[in-house]
Short mmCIF file of C-alpha atoms and ligand atoms in Angstrom, two decimals:
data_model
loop_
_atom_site.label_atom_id
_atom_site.label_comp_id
_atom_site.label_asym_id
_atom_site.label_seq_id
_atom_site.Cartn_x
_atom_site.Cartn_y
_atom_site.Cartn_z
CA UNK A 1089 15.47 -3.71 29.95
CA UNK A 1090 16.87 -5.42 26.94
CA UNK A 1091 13.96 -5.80 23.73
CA UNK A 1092 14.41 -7.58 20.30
CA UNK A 1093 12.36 -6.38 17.76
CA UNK A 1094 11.75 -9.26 15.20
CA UNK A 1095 11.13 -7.53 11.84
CA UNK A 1096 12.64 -5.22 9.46
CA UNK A 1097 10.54 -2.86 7.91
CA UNK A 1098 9.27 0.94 8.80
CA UNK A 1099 6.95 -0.19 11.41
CA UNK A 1100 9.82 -1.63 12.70
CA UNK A 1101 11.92 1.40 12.65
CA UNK A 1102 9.00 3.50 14.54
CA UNK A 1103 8.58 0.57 16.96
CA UNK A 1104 12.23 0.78 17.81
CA UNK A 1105 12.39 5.00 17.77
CA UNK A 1106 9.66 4.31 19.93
CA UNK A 1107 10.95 2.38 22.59
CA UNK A 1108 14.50 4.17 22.53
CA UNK A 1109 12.51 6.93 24.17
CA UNK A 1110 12.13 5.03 26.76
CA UNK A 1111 14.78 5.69 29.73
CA UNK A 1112 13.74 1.71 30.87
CA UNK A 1113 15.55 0.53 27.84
CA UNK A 1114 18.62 -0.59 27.91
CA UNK A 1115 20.05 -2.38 24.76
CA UNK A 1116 17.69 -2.89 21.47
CA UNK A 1117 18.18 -5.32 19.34
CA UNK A 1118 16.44 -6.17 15.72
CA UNK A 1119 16.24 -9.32 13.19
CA UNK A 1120 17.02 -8.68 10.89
CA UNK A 1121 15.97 -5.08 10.59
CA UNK A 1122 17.71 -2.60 7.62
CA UNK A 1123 19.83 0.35 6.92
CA UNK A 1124 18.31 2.95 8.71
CA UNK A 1125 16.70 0.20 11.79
CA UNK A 1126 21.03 -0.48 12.25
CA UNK A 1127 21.96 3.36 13.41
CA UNK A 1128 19.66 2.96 16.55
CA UNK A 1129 19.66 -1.13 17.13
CA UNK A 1130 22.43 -3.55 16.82
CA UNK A 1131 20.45 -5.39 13.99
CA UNK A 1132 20.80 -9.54 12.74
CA UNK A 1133 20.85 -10.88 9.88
CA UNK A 1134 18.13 -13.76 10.76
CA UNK A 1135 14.98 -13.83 9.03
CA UNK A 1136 11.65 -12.82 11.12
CA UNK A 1137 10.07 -15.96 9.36
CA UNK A 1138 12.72 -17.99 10.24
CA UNK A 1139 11.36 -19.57 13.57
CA UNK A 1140 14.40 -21.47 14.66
CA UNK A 1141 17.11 -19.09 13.79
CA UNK A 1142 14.88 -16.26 16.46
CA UNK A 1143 14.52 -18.90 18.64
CA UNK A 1144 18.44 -19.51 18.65
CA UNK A 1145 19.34 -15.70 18.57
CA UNK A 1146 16.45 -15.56 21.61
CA UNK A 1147 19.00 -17.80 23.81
CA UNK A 1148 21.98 -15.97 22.66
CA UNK A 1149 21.09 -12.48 23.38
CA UNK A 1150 18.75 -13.38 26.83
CA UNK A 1151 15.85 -10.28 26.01
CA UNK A 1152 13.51 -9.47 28.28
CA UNK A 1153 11.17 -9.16 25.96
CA UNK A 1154 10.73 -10.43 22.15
CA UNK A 1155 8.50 -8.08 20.27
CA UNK A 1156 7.15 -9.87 17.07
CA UNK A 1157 5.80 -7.08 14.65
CA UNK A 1158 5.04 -8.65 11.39
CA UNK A 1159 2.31 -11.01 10.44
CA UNK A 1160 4.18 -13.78 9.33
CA UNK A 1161 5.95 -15.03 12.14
CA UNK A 1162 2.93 -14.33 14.37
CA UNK A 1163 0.73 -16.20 11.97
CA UNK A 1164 3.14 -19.25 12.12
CA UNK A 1165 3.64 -19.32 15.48
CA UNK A 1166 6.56 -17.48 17.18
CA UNK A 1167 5.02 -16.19 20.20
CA UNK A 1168 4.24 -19.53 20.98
CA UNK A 1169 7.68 -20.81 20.32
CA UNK A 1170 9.19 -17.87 22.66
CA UNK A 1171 6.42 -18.58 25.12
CA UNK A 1172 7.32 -22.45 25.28
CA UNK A 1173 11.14 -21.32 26.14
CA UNK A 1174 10.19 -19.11 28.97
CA UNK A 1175 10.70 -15.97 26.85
CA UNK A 1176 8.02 -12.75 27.88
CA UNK A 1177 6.75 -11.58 24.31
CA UNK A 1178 4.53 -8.68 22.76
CA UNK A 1179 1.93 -10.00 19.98
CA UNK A 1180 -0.67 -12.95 19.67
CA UNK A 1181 -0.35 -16.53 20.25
CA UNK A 1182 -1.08 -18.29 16.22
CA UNK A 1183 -4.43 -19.35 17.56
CA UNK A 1184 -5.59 -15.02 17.99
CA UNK A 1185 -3.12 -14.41 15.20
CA UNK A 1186 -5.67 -15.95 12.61
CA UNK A 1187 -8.22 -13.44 13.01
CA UNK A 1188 -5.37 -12.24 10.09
CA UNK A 1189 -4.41 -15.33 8.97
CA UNK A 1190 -7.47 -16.31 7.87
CA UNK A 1191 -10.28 -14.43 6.80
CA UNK A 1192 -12.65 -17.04 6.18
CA UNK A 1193 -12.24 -17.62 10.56
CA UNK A 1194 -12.31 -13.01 11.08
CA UNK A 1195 -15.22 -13.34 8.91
CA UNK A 1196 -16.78 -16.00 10.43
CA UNK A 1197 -16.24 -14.97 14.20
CA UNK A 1198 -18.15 -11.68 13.18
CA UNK A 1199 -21.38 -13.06 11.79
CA UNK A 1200 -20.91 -16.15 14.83
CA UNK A 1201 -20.98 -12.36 17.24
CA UNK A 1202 -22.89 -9.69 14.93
CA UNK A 1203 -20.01 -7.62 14.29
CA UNK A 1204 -20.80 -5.39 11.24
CA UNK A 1205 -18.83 -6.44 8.05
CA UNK A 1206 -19.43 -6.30 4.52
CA UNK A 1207 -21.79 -9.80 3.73
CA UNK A 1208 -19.83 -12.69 1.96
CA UNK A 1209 -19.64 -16.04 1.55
CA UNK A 1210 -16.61 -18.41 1.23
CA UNK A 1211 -15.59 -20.80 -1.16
CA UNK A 1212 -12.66 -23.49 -1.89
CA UNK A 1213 -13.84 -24.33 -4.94
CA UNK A 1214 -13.44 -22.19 -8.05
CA UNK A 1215 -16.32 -23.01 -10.16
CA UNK A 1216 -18.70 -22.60 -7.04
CA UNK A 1217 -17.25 -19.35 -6.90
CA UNK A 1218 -17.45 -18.02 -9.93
CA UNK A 1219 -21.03 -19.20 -10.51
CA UNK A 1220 -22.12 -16.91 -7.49
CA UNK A 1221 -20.17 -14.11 -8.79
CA UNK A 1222 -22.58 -14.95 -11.71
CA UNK A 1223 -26.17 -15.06 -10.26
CA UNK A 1224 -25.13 -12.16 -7.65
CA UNK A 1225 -24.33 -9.80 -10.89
CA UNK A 1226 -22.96 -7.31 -8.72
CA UNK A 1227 -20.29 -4.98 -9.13
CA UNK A 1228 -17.82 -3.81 -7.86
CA UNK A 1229 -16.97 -7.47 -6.68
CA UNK A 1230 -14.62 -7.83 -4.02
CA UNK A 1231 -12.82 -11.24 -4.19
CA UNK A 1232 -10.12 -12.05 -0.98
CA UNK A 1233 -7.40 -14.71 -0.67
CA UNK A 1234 -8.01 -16.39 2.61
CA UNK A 1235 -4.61 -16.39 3.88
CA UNK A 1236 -1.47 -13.83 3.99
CA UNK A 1237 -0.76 -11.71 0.46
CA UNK A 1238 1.32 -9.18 1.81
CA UNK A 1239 -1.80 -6.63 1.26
CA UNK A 1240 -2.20 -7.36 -2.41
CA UNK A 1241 -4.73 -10.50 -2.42
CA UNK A 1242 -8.06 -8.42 -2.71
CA UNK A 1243 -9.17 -7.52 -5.94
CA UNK A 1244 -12.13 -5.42 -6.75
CA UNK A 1245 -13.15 -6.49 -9.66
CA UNK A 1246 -15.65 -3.74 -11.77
CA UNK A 1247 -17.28 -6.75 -14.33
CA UNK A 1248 -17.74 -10.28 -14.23
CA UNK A 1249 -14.54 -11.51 -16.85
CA UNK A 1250 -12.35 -9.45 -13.93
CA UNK A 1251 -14.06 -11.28 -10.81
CA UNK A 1252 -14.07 -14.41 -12.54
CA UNK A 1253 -10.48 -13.61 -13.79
CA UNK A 1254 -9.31 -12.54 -9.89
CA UNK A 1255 -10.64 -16.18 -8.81
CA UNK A 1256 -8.81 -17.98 -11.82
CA UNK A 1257 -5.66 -16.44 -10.61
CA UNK A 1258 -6.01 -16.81 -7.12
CA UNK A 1259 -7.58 -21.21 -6.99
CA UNK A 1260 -6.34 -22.49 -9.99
CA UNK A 1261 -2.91 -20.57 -10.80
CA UNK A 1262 -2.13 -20.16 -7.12
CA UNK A 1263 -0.83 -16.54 -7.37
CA UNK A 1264 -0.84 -16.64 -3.91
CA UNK A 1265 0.40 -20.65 -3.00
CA UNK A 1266 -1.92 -21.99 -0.59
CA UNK A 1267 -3.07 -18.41 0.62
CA UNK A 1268 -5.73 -18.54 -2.33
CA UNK A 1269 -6.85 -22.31 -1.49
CA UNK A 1270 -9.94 -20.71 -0.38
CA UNK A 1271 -11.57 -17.52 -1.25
CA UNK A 1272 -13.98 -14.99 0.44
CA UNK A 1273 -16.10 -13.05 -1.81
CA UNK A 1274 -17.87 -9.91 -0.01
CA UNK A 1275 -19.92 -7.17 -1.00
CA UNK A 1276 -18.50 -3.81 -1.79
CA UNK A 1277 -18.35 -1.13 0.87
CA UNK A 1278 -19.04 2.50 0.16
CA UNK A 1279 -17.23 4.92 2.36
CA UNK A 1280 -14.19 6.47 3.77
CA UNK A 1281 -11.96 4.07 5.59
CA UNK A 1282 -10.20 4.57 8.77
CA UNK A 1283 -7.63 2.31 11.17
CA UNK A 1284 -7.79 1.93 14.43
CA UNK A 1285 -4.81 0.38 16.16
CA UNK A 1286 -5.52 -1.21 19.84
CA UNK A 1287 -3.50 -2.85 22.72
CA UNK A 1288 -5.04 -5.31 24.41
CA UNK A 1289 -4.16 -7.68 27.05
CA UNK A 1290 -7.23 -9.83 25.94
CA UNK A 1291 -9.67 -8.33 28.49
CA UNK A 1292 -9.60 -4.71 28.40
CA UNK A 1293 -8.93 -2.74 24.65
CA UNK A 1294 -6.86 0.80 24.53
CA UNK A 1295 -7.40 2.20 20.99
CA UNK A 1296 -4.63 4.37 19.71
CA UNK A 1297 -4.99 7.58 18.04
CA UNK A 1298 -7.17 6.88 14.85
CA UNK A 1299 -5.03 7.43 11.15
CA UNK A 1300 -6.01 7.15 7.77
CA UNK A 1301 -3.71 4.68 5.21
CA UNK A 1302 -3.11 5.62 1.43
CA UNK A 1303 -3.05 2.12 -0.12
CA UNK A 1304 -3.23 2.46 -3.91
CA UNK A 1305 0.13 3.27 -5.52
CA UNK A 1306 -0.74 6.42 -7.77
CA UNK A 1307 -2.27 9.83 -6.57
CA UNK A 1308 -6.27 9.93 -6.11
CA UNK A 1309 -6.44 6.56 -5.79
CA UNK A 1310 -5.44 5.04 -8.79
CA UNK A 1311 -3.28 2.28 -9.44
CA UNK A 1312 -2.85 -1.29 -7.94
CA UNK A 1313 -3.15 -2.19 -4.03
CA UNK A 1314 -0.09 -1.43 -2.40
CA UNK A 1315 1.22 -2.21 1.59
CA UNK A 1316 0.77 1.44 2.04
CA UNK A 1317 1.98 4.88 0.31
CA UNK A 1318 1.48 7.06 3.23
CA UNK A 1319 -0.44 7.97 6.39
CA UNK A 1320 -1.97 10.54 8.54
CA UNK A 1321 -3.46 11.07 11.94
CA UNK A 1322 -5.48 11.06 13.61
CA UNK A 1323 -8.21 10.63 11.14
CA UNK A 1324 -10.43 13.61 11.39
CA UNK A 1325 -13.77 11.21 10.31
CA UNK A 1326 -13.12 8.96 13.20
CA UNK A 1327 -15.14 11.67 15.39
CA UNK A 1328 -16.02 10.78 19.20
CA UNK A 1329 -19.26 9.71 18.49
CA UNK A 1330 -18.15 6.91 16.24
CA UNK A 1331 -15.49 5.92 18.36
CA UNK A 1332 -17.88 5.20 20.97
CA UNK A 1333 -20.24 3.60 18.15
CA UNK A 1334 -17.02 1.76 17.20
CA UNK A 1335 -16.27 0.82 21.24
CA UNK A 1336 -19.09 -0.56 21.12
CA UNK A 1337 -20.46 -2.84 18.36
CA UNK A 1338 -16.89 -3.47 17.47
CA UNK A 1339 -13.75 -3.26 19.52
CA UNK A 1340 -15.24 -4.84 22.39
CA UNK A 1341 -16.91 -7.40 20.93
CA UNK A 1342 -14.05 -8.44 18.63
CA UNK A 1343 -12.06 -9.07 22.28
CA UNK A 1344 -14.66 -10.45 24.14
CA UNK A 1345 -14.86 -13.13 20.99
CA UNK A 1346 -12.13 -14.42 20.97
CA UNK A 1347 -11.46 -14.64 24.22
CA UNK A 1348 -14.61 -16.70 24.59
CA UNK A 1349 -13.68 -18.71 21.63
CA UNK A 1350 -10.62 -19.74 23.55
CA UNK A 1351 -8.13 -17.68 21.68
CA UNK A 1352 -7.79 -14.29 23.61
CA UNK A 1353 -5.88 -11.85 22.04
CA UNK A 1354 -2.81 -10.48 23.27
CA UNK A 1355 -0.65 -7.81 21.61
CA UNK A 1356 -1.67 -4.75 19.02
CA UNK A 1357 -5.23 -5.61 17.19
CA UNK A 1358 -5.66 -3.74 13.86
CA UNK A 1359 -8.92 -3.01 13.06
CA UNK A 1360 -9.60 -1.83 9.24
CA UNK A 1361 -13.00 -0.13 9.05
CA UNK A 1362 -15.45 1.65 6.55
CA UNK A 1363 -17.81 4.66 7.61
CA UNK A 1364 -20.71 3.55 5.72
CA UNK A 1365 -24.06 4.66 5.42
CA UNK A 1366 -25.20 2.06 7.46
CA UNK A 1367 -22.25 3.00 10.24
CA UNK A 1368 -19.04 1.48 10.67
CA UNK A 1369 -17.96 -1.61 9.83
CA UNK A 1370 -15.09 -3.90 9.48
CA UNK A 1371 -12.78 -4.07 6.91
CA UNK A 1372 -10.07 -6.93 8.00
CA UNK A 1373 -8.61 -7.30 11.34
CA UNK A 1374 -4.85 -7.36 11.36
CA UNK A 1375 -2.78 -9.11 14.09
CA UNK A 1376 -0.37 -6.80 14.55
CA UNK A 1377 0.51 -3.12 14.42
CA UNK A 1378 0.01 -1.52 10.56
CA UNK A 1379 2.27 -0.50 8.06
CA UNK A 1380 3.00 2.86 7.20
CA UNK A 1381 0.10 3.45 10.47
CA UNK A 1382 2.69 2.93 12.79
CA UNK A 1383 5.04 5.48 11.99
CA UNK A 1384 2.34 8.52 12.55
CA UNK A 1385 0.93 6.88 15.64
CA UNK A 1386 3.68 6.23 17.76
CA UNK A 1387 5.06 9.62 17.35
CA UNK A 1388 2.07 10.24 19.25
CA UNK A 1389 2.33 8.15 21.92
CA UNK A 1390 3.12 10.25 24.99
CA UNK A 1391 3.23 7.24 27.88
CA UNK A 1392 6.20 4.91 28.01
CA UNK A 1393 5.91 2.12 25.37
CA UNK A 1394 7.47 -0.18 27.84
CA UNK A 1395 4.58 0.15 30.63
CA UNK A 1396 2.27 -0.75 28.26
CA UNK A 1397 4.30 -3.64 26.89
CA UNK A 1398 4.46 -4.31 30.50
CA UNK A 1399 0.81 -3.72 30.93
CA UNK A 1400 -0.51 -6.12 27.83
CA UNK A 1401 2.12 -8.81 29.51
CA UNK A 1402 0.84 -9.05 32.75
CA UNK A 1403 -2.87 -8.34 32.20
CA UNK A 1404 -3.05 -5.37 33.57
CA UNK A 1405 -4.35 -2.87 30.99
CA UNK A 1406 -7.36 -1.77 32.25
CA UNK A 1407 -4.65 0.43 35.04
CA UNK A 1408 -2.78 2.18 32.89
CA UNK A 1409 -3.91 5.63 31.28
CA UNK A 1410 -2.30 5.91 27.86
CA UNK A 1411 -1.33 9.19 26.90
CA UNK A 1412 -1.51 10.71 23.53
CA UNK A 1413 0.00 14.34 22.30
CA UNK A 1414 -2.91 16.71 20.57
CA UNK A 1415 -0.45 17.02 17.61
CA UNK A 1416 -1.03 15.50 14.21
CA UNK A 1417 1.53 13.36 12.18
CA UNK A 1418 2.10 12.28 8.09
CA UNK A 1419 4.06 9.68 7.23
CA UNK A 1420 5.00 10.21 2.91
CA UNK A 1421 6.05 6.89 1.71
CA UNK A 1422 9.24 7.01 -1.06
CA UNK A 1423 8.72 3.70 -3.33
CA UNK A 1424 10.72 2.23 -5.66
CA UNK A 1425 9.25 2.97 -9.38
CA UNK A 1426 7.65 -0.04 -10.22
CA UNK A 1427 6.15 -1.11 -6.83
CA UNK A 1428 4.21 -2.96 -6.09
CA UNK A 1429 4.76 -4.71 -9.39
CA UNK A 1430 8.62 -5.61 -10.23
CA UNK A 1431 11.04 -2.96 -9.03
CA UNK A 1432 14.75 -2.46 -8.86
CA UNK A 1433 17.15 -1.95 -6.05
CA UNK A 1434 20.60 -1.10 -4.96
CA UNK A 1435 20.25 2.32 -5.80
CA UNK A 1436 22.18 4.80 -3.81
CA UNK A 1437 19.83 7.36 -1.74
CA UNK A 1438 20.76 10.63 -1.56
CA UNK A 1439 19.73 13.45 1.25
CA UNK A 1440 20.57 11.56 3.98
CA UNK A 1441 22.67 12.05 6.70
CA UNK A 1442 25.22 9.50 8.45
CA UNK A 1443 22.07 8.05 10.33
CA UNK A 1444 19.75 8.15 7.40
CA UNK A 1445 18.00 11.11 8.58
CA UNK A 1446 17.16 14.48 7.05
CA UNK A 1447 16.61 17.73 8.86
CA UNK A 1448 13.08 18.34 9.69
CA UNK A 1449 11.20 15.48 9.42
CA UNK A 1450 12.04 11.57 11.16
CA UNK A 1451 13.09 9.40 7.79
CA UNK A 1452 11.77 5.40 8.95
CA UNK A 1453 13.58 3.28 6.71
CA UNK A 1454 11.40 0.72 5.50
CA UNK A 1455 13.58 -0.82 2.86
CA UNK A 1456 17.16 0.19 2.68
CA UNK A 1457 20.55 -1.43 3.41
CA UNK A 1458 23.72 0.68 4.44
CA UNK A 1459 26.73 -0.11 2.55
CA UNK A 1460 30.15 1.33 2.97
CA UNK A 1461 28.33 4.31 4.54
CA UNK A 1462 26.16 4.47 1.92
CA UNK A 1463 22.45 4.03 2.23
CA UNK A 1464 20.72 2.26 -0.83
CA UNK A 1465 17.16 1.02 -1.75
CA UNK A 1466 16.26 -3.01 -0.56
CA UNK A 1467 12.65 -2.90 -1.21
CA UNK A 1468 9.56 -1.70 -2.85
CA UNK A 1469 8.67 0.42 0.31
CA UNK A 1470 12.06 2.40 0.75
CA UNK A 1471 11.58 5.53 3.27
CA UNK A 1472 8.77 6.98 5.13
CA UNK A 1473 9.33 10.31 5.50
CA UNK A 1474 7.33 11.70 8.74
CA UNK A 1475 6.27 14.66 9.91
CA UNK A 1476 4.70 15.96 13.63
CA UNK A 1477 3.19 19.48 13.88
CA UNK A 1478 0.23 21.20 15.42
CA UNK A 1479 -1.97 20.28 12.80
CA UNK A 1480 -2.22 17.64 9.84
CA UNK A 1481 -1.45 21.21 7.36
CA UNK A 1482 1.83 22.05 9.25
CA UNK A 1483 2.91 17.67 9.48
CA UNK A 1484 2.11 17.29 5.41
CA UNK A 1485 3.90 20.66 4.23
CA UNK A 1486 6.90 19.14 6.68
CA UNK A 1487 7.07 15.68 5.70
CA UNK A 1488 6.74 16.92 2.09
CA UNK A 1489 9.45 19.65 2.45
CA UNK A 1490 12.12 16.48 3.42
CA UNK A 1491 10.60 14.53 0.56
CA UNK A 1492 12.17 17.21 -1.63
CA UNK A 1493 15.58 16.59 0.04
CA UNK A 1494 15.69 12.46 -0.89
CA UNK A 1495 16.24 11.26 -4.30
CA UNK A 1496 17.13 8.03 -5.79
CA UNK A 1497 16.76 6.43 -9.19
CA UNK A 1498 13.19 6.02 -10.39
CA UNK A 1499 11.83 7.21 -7.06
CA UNK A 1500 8.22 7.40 -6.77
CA UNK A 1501 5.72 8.77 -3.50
CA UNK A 1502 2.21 9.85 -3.74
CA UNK A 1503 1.88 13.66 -3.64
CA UNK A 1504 -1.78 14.06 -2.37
CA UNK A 1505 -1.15 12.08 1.59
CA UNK A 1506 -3.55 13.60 3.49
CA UNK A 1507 -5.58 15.32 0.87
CA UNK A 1508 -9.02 13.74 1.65
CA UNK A 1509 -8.39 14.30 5.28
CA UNK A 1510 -7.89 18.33 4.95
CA UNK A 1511 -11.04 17.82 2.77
CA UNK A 1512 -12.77 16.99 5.99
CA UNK A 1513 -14.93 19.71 6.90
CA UNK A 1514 -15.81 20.32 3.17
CA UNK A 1515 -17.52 16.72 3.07
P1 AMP B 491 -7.75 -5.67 2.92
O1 AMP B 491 -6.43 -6.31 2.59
O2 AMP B 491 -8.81 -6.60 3.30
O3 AMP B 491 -7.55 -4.49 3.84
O4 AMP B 491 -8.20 -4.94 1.60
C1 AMP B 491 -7.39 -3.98 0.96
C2 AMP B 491 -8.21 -2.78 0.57
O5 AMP B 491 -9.25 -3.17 -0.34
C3 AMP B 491 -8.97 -2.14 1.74
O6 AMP B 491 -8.18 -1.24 2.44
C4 AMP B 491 -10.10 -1.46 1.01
O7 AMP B 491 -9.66 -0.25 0.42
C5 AMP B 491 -10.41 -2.42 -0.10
N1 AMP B 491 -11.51 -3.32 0.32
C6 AMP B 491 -11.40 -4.51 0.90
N2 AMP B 491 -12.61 -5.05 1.14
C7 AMP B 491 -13.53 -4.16 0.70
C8 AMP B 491 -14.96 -4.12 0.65
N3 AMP B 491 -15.69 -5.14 1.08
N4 AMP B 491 -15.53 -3.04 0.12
C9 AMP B 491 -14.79 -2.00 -0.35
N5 AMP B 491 -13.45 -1.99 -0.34
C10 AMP B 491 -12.81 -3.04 0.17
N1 LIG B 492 -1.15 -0.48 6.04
C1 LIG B 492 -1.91 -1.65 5.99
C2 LIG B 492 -1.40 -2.79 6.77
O1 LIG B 492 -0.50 -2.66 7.58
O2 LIG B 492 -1.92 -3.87 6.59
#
């Protein structure tokens, strides 16, 4: 079997590690994937938001299957593009790919089917807005683009001159273009946060192994938003019990939804949630697989990755028992200093071998290009340095140990991953 992965990032790295595993695969192929993405997949240089040029490369290289990992593309509209040309594909159609693309439609579909989210309201206008951050007078605010912001379009804001000042930026400056047209403006959830990454062929839902993202830039939580400085799983607060709590009153009910609303969901549904008080409840719903959650996941995935592509294809989920190893995984993210503000690159990395790999731990390049042998920094996300072992102690002192190796100019990674998780049975 012949697969092109569209997307060039680490979750595209540990999608294609993945499926190299898998003695069904033939030849892999990535657009327009990166340094590291090029020493296992013949990698080209099309973007994955470019529509047409996928399309065209689609027809040139025959796949048998297109797997479409970032939100973009899915939220425009490539599955359906592939679809149309007779091409088999993993990820949603644009109509389930807006349970991401908008939140004012996730949000809505869970109050339309009492799924438990933060309450909210919605508003495209920005003195409307800011008048019920006003008589609400309750802080922390949290204030959401509607559309795509690349994980940086919610702000919690701790007073009213930052609420109204996130709304400002985000309806009348456009920060975000048309993303911020519209604004969703929930109440704050208390709690510890945990994803949940599912296949689903629409009918039945398969969650992964549960992990635990580190999305603020500086250690303890401190700094802006980022796309993610590191992972761990599974999740030790994701116990049994709420998984079955979470089966239940969410997981289910988000696929039984939308496929009564018309717009059943195909592919890997991300669902962000908060162990409240009150139980769990939904952060955002992603339309795809998560970044840096990937990359300690799929090291855990013991079944072929190709059956279940297979399996989510043909609607046949419900048949296939998914197998997951009892180890844990951590996933350190290397950023460029500066991240996720303004950041430099072309700097040469250092501790890596021909393939971009260290000794010890699996190095997912997330934002590098190789040059004259050399591998050098092409992001804000540059490496995610991962670690399996028997527990999450033995995966974090490994994934930290090949930190140590990798240098490059004003390097930066969090140094407490996985802290609050070893915390666990102190809490
Ligand atoms: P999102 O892009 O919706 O995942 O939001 C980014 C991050 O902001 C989440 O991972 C949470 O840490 C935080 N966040 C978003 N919404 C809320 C909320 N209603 N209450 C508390 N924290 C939130
Ligand atoms: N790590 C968060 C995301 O993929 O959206």
């Amino acid at each position: 079997m012949n697969i092109l992965i569209v997307g060039g990032g680490g979750r595209e790295h540990a999608i294609a590690a993945a499926l190299k595993k898998s003695p069904k695969v033939e030849k892999l192929w990535c657009a327009p994937g990166n340094g590291g993405i090029s020493r296992i997949a013949e990698c080209f240089p099309v973007k994955a938001t470019d529509l047409d040029g996928i399309c065209a490369l689609a027809e040139k290289l025959q796949p048998d299957y297109v797997f479409v990992a970032p939100d973009d593309p899915l939220v425009m509209g490539l599955v359906d593009r592939l679809n149309e040309r007779g091409f088999k594909t993993f990820g949603p159609r644009a109509n389930a790919a807006i349970l991401e693309g908008s939140k004012a439609f996730s949000k809505g579909l869970m109050k339309k089917y009492n799924i438990p989210t933060a309450a909210y309201e919605t508003f495209t206008d920005a003195d409307k807005a800011i008048a019920y951050i006003k008589a609400q007078n309750q802080y922390p605010a949290v204030i959401k683009c509607d559309g795509l912001a690349l994980g940086k379009g919610v702000i919690i804001a701790q007073n009213f001159e930052e609420a109204a000042d996130a709304v400002k930026s985000m309806m009348i400056d456009g920060k975000f273009g048309k993303s911020g047209s519209e604004v969703v403006i929930e109440e704050f959830m208390r709690g510890v946060e945990v994803t949940v990454l599912a296949f689903t062929d629409g009918k039945t839902v398969k969650p992964m192994i549960s992990s635990m993202d580190h999305k603020r830039a500086l250690d303890n939580d401190e700094g802006l938003n980022t796309g993610g400085m590191g992972t761990i799983a599974p999740n030790p607060y994701f116990t049994k019990e709420i998984a079955e709590e979470c089966m239940e009153k969410i997981f289910l009910p988000t696929i039984n939804a939308m496929r009564a609303e018309g717009r059943p969901f195909k592919g890997c549904l991300y669902f962000g949630l908060m162990l409240t008080s009150e139980g769990a409840k939904v952060v955002e719903y992603n339309c795809r697989f998560g970044d840096p959650e990937t990359q300690v996941v799929l090291p855990l995935l013991e079944t072929d990755f190709v059956d279940i592509i297979e399996a989510v294809d043909s609607e046949t989920l419900e048949n296939l028992d998914i197998k997951w190893s009892e180890n844990a995984c951590a996933c350190v993210v290397i950023a460029s200093g500066g991240y996720p503000e303004k950041y430099e690159t072309g700097k040469e990395i250092s501790g890596l071998d021909e393939n971009g790999q260290t000794s010890g731990a699996y190095v997912y390049h997330a934002g590098t290009k190789l040059e004259n042998g050399k591998f050098l920094t092409a992001g804000g996300r540059v490496l995610g340095v991962t670690a399996t072992g028997e527990n999450l102690k033995a995966a974090l002192d490994d994934a930290y140990k090949a930190v140590g190796k990798i240098t490059f100019e004003k390097a930066h990674f969090r140094k407490d991953i996985g802290q609050k998780a070893l915390s666990f049975d102190k809490v």
